[in-house]
Amino acid sequence: MENFTAFMRIVLDCFDQPFTLFGFNLSWWQVFLWSICGSIAAAFIGGMLR
């Protein structure tokens, strides 16, 4: 079990590695969270327009 948790920690740390895109500092974790927020907002707006 300790090996699995160590492996998952390594994977999650990789998602937190920063990178620069068009002058913005991002990480894959931030991209994931913004994608979830954007899809929820799009679903809400789409539901309101029906």
mmCIF file of N, CA, C and O in Angstrom:
data_model
loop_
_atom_site.group_PDB
_atom_site.id
_atom_site.type_symbol
_atom_site.label_atom_id
_atom_site.label_comp_id
_atom_site.label_asym_id
_atom_site.label_seq_id
_atom_site.Cartn_x
_atom_site.Cartn_y
_atom_site.Cartn_z
ATOM 1 N N MET A 1 0.821 -1.196 0.000
ATOM 2 C CA MET A 1 0.000 0.000 0.000
ATOM 3 C C MET A 1 0.869 1.266 0.000
ATOM 4 O O MET A 1 0.501 2.262 -0.596
ATOM 5 N N GLU A 2 1.987 1.205 0.680
ATOM 6 C CA GLU A 2 2.869 2.364 0.722
ATOM 7 C C GLU A 2 3.428 2.679 -0.653
ATOM 8 O O GLU A 2 3.615 3.852 -1.000
ATOM 9 N N ASN A 3 3.696 1.638 -1.440
ATOM 10 C CA ASN A 3 4.195 1.861 -2.796
ATOM 11 C C ASN A 3 3.145 2.550 -3.656
ATOM 12 O O ASN A 3 3.470 3.417 -4.469
ATOM 13 N N PHE A 4 1.889 2.154 -3.487
ATOM 14 C CA PHE A 4 0.807 2.769 -4.256
ATOM 15 C C PHE A 4 0.638 4.233 -3.894
ATOM 16 O O PHE A 4 0.502 5.082 -4.777
ATOM 17 N N THR A 5 0.659 4.541 -2.611
ATOM 18 C CA THR A 5 0.509 5.943 -2.200
ATOM 19 C C THR A 5 1.708 6.776 -2.656
ATOM 20 O O THR A 5 1.542 7.939 -3.016
ATOM 21 N N ALA A 6 2.903 6.186 -2.639
ATOM 22 C CA ALA A 6 4.078 6.914 -3.127
ATOM 23 C C ALA A 6 3.943 7.182 -4.625
ATOM 24 O O ALA A 6 4.272 8.275 -5.103
ATOM 25 N N PHE A 7 3.457 6.192 -5.371
ATOM 26 C CA PHE A 7 3.245 6.361 -6.803
ATOM 27 C C PHE A 7 2.203 7.439 -7.079
ATOM 28 O O PHE A 7 2.391 8.301 -7.945
ATOM 29 N N MET A 8 1.093 7.432 -6.343
ATOM 30 C CA MET A 8 0.043 8.436 -6.539
ATOM 31 C C MET A 8 0.552 9.828 -6.180
ATOM 32 O O MET A 8 0.173 10.809 -6.822
ATOM 33 N N ARG A 9 1.406 9.948 -5.182
ATOM 34 C CA ARG A 9 1.984 11.237 -4.813
ATOM 35 C C ARG A 9 2.849 11.771 -5.957
ATOM 36 O O ARG A 9 2.824 12.939 -6.279
ATOM 37 N N ILE A 10 3.611 10.881 -6.594
ATOM 38 C CA ILE A 10 4.450 11.287 -7.726
ATOM 39 C C ILE A 10 3.580 11.769 -8.887
ATOM 40 O O ILE A 10 3.855 12.798 -9.511
ATOM 41 N N VAL A 11 2.500 11.040 -9.162
ATOM 42 C CA VAL A 11 1.597 11.415 -10.254
ATOM 43 C C VAL A 11 0.950 12.764 -9.964
ATOM 44 O O VAL A 11 0.899 13.648 -10.829
ATOM 45 N N LEU A 12 0.469 12.968 -8.752
ATOM 46 C CA LEU A 12 -0.169 14.237 -8.394
ATOM 47 C C LEU A 12 0.835 15.388 -8.399
ATOM 48 O O LEU A 12 0.484 16.515 -8.759
ATOM 49 N N ASP A 13 2.067 15.133 -8.010
ATOM 50 C CA ASP A 13 3.093 16.178 -8.065
ATOM 51 C C ASP A 13 3.395 16.582 -9.505
ATOM 52 O O ASP A 13 3.710 17.736 -9.777
ATOM 53 N N CYS A 14 3.288 15.631 -10.428
ATOM 54 C CA CYS A 14 3.508 15.962 -11.846
ATOM 55 C C CYS A 14 2.424 16.900 -12.363
ATOM 56 O O CYS A 14 2.680 17.749 -13.209
ATOM 57 N N PHE A 15 1.196 16.743 -11.859
ATOM 58 C CA PHE A 15 0.115 17.629 -12.273
ATOM 59 C C PHE A 15 0.314 19.043 -11.755
ATOM 60 O O PHE A 15 -0.267 19.982 -12.279
ATOM 61 N N ASP A 16 1.120 19.191 -10.724
ATOM 62 C CA ASP A 16 1.328 20.510 -10.113
ATOM 63 C C ASP A 16 2.565 21.218 -10.663
ATOM 64 O O ASP A 16 2.913 22.292 -10.183
ATOM 65 N N GLN A 17 3.209 20.660 -11.676
ATOM 66 C CA GLN A 17 4.378 21.295 -12.275
ATOM 67 C C GLN A 17 3.945 22.500 -13.101
ATOM 68 O O GLN A 17 3.103 22.372 -13.986
ATOM 69 N N PRO A 18 4.485 23.663 -12.824
ATOM 70 C CA PRO A 18 4.066 24.858 -13.568
ATOM 71 C C PRO A 18 4.653 24.888 -14.975
ATOM 72 O O PRO A 18 5.737 24.347 -15.223
ATOM 73 N N PHE A 19 3.925 25.495 -15.888
ATOM 74 C CA PHE A 19 4.423 25.762 -17.230
ATOM 75 C C PHE A 19 3.880 27.104 -17.674
ATOM 76 O O PHE A 19 2.947 27.627 -17.091
ATOM 77 N N THR A 20 4.496 27.682 -18.689
ATOM 78 C CA THR A 20 4.109 28.996 -19.181
ATOM 79 C C THR A 20 3.490 28.851 -20.558
ATOM 80 O O THR A 20 4.049 28.208 -21.435
ATOM 81 N N LEU A 21 2.314 29.460 -20.729
ATOM 82 C CA LEU A 21 1.613 29.426 -22.004
ATOM 83 C C LEU A 21 1.136 30.837 -22.301
ATOM 84 O O LEU A 21 0.312 31.383 -21.564
ATOM 85 N N PHE A 22 1.670 31.437 -23.356
ATOM 86 C CA PHE A 22 1.336 32.807 -23.748
ATOM 87 C C PHE A 22 1.532 33.794 -22.601
ATOM 88 O O PHE A 22 0.734 34.711 -22.400
ATOM 89 N N GLY A 23 2.556 33.574 -21.796
ATOM 90 C CA GLY A 23 2.868 34.475 -20.696
ATOM 91 C C GLY A 23 2.134 34.198 -19.403
ATOM 92 O O GLY A 23 2.341 34.882 -18.415
ATOM 93 N N PHE A 24 1.260 33.185 -19.381
ATOM 94 C CA PHE A 24 0.529 32.822 -18.170
ATOM 95 C C PHE A 24 1.166 31.596 -17.546
ATOM 96 O O PHE A 24 1.439 30.613 -18.222
ATOM 97 N N ASN A 25 1.374 31.650 -16.239
ATOM 98 C CA ASN A 25 1.911 30.499 -15.519
ATOM 99 C C ASN A 25 0.748 29.619 -15.080
ATOM 100 O O ASN A 25 -0.125 30.059 -14.328
ATOM 101 N N LEU A 26 0.743 28.390 -15.556
ATOM 102 C CA LEU A 26 -0.336 27.448 -15.266
ATOM 103 C C LEU A 26 0.249 26.124 -14.805
ATOM 104 O O LEU A 26 1.426 25.869 -14.929
ATOM 105 N N SER A 27 -0.607 25.279 -14.280
ATOM 106 C CA SER A 27 -0.258 23.886 -14.025
ATOM 107 C C SER A 27 -1.407 23.041 -14.566
ATOM 108 O O SER A 27 -2.506 23.538 -14.814
ATOM 109 N N TRP A 28 -1.150 21.744 -14.774
ATOM 110 C CA TRP A 28 -2.206 20.877 -15.306
ATOM 111 C C TRP A 28 -3.373 20.782 -14.337
ATOM 112 O O TRP A 28 -4.520 20.611 -14.734
ATOM 113 N N TRP A 29 -3.090 20.912 -13.039
ATOM 114 C CA TRP A 29 -4.154 20.875 -12.042
ATOM 115 C C TRP A 29 -5.081 22.081 -12.207
ATOM 116 O O TRP A 29 -6.299 21.958 -12.141
ATOM 117 N N GLN A 30 -4.517 23.263 -12.451
ATOM 118 C CA GLN A 30 -5.331 24.459 -12.676
ATOM 119 C C GLN A 30 -6.132 24.335 -13.961
ATOM 120 O O GLN A 30 -7.294 24.755 -14.006
ATOM 121 N N VAL A 31 -5.537 23.771 -15.001
ATOM 122 C CA VAL A 31 -6.264 23.569 -16.257
ATOM 123 C C VAL A 31 -7.442 22.636 -16.024
ATOM 124 O O VAL A 31 -8.555 22.870 -16.511
ATOM 125 N N PHE A 32 -7.232 21.574 -15.256
ATOM 126 C CA PHE A 32 -8.297 20.628 -14.937
ATOM 127 C C PHE A 32 -9.430 21.307 -14.172
ATOM 128 O O PHE A 32 -10.603 21.138 -14.498
ATOM 129 N N LEU A 33 -9.088 22.094 -13.159
ATOM 130 C CA LEU A 33 -10.122 22.770 -12.365
ATOM 131 C C LEU A 33 -10.889 23.800 -13.187
ATOM 132 O O LEU A 33 -12.118 23.902 -13.084
ATOM 133 N N TRP A 34 -10.201 24.583 -14.020
ATOM 134 C CA TRP A 34 -10.887 25.558 -14.876
ATOM 135 C C TRP A 34 -11.765 24.867 -15.907
ATOM 136 O O TRP A 34 -12.820 25.391 -16.289
ATOM 137 N N SER A 35 -11.357 23.702 -16.377
ATOM 138 C CA SER A 35 -12.182 22.949 -17.324
ATOM 139 C C SER A 35 -13.484 22.493 -16.671
ATOM 140 O O SER A 35 -14.553 22.555 -17.284
ATOM 141 N N ILE A 36 -13.388 22.040 -15.438
ATOM 142 C CA ILE A 36 -14.599 21.627 -14.715
ATOM 143 C C ILE A 36 -15.511 22.832 -14.499
ATOM 144 O O ILE A 36 -16.722 22.753 -14.739
ATOM 145 N N CYS A 37 -14.959 23.958 -14.039
ATOM 146 C CA CYS A 37 -15.768 25.165 -13.815
ATOM 147 C C CYS A 37 -16.393 25.651 -15.115
ATOM 148 O O CYS A 37 -17.567 26.037 -15.133
ATOM 149 N N GLY A 38 -15.650 25.623 -16.199
ATOM 150 C CA GLY A 38 -16.176 26.062 -17.491
ATOM 151 C C GLY A 38 -17.280 25.157 -17.998
ATOM 152 O O GLY A 38 -18.279 25.630 -18.548
ATOM 153 N N SER A 39 -17.140 23.853 -17.813
ATOM 154 C CA SER A 39 -18.186 22.944 -18.282
ATOM 155 C C SER A 39 -19.454 23.082 -17.446
ATOM 156 O O SER A 39 -20.564 22.997 -17.981
ATOM 157 N N ILE A 40 -19.317 23.319 -16.156
ATOM 158 C CA ILE A 40 -20.496 23.545 -15.310
ATOM 159 C C ILE A 40 -21.191 24.842 -15.719
ATOM 160 O O ILE A 40 -22.419 24.886 -15.837
ATOM 161 N N ALA A 41 -20.414 25.897 -15.959
ATOM 162 C CA ALA A 41 -21.008 27.171 -16.381
ATOM 163 C C ALA A 41 -21.681 27.031 -17.744
ATOM 164 O O ALA A 41 -22.783 27.564 -17.955
ATOM 165 N N ALA A 42 -21.057 26.318 -18.678
ATOM 166 C CA ALA A 42 -21.644 26.134 -20.004
ATOM 167 C C ALA A 42 -22.940 25.325 -19.921
ATOM 168 O O ALA A 42 -23.925 25.637 -20.603
ATOM 169 N N ALA A 43 -22.965 24.314 -19.073
ATOM 170 C CA ALA A 43 -24.185 23.514 -18.903
ATOM 171 C C ALA A 43 -25.292 24.362 -18.280
ATOM 172 O O ALA A 43 -26.468 24.254 -18.672
ATOM 173 N N PHE A 44 -24.936 25.204 -17.329
ATOM 174 C CA PHE A 44 -25.933 26.068 -16.684
ATOM 175 C C PHE A 44 -26.498 27.074 -17.685
ATOM 176 O O PHE A 44 -27.708 27.262 -17.776
ATOM 177 N N ILE A 45 -25.631 27.730 -18.448
ATOM 178 C CA ILE A 45 -26.077 28.702 -19.432
ATOM 179 C C ILE A 45 -26.893 28.022 -20.531
ATOM 180 O O ILE A 45 -27.920 28.543 -20.965
ATOM 181 N N GLY A 46 -26.451 26.850 -20.968
ATOM 182 C CA GLY A 46 -27.204 26.103 -21.960
ATOM 183 C C GLY A 46 -28.581 25.704 -21.461
ATOM 184 O O GLY A 46 -29.559 25.740 -22.226
ATOM 185 N N GLY A 47 -28.677 25.357 -20.192
ATOM 186 C CA GLY A 47 -29.978 25.033 -19.616
ATOM 187 C C GLY A 47 -30.880 26.237 -19.495
ATOM 188 O O GLY A 47 -32.099 26.125 -19.622
ATOM 189 N N MET A 48 -30.300 27.389 -19.237
ATOM 190 C CA MET A 48 -31.108 28.615 -19.118
ATOM 191 C C MET A 48 -31.621 29.067 -20.479
ATOM 192 O O MET A 48 -32.666 29.740 -20.556
ATOM 193 N N LEU A 49 -30.914 28.757 -21.566
ATOM 194 C CA LEU A 49 -31.316 29.213 -22.892
ATOM 195 C C LEU A 49 -32.370 28.325 -23.536
ATOM 196 O O LEU A 49 -32.945 28.697 -24.547
ATOM 197 N N ARG A 50 -32.627 27.169 -22.971
ATOM 198 C CA ARG A 50 -33.630 26.268 -23.564
ATOM 199 C C ARG A 50 -35.021 26.749 -23.350
ATOM 200 O O ARG A 50 -35.515 27.339 -22.562
#
